CSV table of C-alpha atoms in Angstrom, one decimal:
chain,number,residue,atom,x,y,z
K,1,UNK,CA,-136.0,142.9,268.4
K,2,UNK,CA,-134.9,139.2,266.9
K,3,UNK,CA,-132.8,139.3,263.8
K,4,UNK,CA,-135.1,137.3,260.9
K,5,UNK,CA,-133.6,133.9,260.2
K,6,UNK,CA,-134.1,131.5,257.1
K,7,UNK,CA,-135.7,128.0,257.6
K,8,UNK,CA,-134.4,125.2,255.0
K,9,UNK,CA,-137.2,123.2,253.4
K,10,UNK,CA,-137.1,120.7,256.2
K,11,UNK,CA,-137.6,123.9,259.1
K,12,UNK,CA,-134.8,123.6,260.6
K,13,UNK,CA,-133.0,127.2,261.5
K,14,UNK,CA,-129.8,128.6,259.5
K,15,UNK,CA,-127.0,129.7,261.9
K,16,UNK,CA,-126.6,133.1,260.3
K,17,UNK,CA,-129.4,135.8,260.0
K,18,UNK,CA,-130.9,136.8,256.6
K,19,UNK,CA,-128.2,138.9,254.6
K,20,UNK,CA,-125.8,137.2,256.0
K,21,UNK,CA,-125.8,133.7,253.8
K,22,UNK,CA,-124.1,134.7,250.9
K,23,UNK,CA,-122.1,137.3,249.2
K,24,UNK,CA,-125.0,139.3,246.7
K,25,UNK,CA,-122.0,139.5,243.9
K,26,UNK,CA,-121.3,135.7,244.0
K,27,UNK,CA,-125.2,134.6,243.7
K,28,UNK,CA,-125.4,136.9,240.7
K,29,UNK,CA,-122.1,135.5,239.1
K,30,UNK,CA,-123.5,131.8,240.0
K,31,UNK,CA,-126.9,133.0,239.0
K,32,UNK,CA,-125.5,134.4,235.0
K,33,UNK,CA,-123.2,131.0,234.9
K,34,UNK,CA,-126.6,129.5,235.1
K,35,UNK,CA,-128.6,131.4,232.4
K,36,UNK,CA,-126.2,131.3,230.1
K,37,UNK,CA,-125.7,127.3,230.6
K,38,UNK,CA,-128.9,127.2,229.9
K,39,UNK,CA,-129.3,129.5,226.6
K,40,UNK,CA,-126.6,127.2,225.7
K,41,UNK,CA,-127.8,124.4,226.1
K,42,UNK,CA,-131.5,125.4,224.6
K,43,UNK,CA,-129.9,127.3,221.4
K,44,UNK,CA,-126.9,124.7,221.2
K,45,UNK,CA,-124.2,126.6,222.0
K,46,UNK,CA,-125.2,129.5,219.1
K,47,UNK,CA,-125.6,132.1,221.7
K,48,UNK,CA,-122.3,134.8,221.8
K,49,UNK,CA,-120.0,134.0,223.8
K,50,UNK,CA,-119.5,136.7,226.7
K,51,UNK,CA,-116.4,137.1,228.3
K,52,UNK,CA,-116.3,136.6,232.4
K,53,UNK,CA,-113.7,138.7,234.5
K,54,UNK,CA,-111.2,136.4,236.5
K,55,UNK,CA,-110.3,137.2,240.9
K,56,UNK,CA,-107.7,140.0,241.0
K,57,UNK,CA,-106.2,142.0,243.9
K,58,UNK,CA,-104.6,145.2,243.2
K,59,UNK,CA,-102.0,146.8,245.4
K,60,UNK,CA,-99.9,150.4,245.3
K,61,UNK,CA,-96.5,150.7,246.6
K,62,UNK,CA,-94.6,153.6,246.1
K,63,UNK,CA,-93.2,152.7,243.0
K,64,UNK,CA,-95.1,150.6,241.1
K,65,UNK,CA,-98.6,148.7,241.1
K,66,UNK,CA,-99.5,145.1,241.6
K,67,UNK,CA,-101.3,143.2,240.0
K,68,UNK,CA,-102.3,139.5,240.7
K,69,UNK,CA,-105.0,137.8,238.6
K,70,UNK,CA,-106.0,134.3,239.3
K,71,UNK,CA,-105.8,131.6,235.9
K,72,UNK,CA,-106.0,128.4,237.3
K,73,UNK,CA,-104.7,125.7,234.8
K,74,UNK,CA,-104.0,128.7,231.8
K,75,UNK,CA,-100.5,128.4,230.2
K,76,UNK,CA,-98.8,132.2,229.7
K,77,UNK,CA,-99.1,131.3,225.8
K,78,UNK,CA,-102.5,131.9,226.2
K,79,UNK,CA,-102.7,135.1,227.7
K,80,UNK,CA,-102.4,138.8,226.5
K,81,UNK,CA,-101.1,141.7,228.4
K,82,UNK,CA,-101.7,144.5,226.9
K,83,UNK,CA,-101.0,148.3,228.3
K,84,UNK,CA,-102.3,151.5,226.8
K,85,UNK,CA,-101.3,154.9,228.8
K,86,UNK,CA,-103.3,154.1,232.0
K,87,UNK,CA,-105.4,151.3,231.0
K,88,UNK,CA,-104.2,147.3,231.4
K,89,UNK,CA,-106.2,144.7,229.7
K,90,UNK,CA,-105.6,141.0,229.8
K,91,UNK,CA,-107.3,139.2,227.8
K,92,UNK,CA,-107.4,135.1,226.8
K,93,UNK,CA,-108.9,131.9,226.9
K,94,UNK,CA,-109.8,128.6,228.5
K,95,UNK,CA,-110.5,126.0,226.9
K,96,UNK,CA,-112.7,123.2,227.9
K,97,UNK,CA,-111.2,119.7,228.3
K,98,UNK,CA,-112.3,117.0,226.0
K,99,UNK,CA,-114.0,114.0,228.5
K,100,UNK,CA,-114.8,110.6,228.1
K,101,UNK,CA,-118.5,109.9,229.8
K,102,UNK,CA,-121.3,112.3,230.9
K,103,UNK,CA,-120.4,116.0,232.5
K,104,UNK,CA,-123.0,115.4,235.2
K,105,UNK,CA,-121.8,118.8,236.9
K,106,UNK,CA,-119.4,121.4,236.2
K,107,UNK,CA,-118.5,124.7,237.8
K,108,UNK,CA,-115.0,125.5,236.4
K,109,UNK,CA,-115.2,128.9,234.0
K,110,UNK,CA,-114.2,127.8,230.9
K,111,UNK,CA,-114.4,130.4,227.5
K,112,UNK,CA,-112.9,134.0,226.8
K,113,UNK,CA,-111.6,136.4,230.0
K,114,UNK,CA,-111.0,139.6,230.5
K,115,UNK,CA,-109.3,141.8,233.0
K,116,UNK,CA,-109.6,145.5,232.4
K,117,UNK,CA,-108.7,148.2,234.7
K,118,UNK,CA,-107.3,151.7,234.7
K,119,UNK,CA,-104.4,152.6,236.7
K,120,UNK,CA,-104.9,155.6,239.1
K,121,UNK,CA,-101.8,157.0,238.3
K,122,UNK,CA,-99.1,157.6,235.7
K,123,UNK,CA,-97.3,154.5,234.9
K,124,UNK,CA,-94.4,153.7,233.2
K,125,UNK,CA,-95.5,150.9,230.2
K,126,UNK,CA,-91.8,150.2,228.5
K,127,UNK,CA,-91.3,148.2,232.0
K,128,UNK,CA,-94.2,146.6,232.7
K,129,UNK,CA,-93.1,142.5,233.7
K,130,UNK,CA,-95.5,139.9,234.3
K,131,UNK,CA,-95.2,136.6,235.5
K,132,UNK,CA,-97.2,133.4,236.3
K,133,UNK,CA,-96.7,131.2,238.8
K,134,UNK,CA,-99.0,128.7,240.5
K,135,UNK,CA,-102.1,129.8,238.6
K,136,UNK,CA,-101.7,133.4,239.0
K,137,UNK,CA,-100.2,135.9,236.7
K,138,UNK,CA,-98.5,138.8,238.5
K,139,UNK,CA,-98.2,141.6,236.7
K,140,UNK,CA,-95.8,144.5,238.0
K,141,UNK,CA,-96.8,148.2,236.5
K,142,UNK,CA,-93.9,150.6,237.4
K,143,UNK,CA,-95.0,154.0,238.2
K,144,UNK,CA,-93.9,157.6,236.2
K,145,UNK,CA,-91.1,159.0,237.6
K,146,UNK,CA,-93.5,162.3,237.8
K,147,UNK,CA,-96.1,160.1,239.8
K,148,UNK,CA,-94.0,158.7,242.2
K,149,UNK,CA,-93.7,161.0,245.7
K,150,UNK,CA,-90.9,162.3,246.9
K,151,UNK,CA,-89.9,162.9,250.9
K,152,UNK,CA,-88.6,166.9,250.7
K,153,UNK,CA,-86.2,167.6,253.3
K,154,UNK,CA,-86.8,170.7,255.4
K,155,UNK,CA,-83.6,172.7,256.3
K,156,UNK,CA,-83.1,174.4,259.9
K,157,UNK,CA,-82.0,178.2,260.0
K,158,UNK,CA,-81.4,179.8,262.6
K,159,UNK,CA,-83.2,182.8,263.5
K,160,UNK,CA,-82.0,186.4,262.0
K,161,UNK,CA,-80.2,188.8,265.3
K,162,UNK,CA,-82.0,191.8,265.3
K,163,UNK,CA,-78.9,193.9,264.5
K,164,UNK,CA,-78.8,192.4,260.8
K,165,UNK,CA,-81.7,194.1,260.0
């Protein structure tokens, strides 16, 4: 059996099979940047502003988890970390530029973020750091000292003689 295949407009054959053009999540994402360009545009900009979720990766070592979020082009000032028992929320803003001449295309995100996730675990929130570097804020959420596991050594003994008993 052949694997369907898409044919551009011209008929000319893709080089990947159908489902295998684009990531479903990234189409959507594009697709709701669209709509809501649009409302904006139609309405003039009175439509609610939603807030869109930046790229993160999260990562667990054994004492603490990592969090890197990517803000291209935000300063630190604009950002807020916030940490409540298991939950982390960052929240801010980017602005749009002011520009001379016609925006004839645009795909940067501009508006209000937010990142919110809840930790797995116990964490420890007096000593959470974060940091941002290169477009990417790194933030470093310690765990509990209850949370964090612990190697237990296990002790030889030599078997009991059978007069001792």
């Amino acid at each position: 059996m052949t694997t369907p295949v898409r044919r551009h407009r011209g008929g000319a054959m893709q080089d990947r099979p159908v489902g295998w053009a684009r990531n479903p999540l990234t189409e959507f994402d594009q697709l709701l940047s669209e709509m809501s360009g649009l409302i904006e545009s139609t309405v003039g900009g009175a439509a609610p502003a939603v807030a869109w979720t930046p790229l993160a990766d999260v990562t667990e070592s054994d004492d603490a988890f990592h969090v890197e979020i990517e803000l291209p082009g935000v300063k630190s000032k604009d950002i807020n970390v916030e940490a409540n028992g298991q939950e982390l929320v960052v929240t801010g803003e980017i602005k749009e530029k002011e520009r001379k001449g016609v925006l004839r295309r645009s795909t940067r995100r501009t508006g209000a973020f937010e990142y919110r996730m809840r930790l797995p675990g116990e964490v420890d929130t007096e000593k959470i750091n974060a940091q941002m570097s290169d477009g990417v804020l790194t933030i470093t959420v310690p765990k509990a000292e209850v949370a964090k596991p612990r190697h237990i050594e296990i002790s030889e003994t030599s078997e009991r003689t059978e007069n001792e008993g």
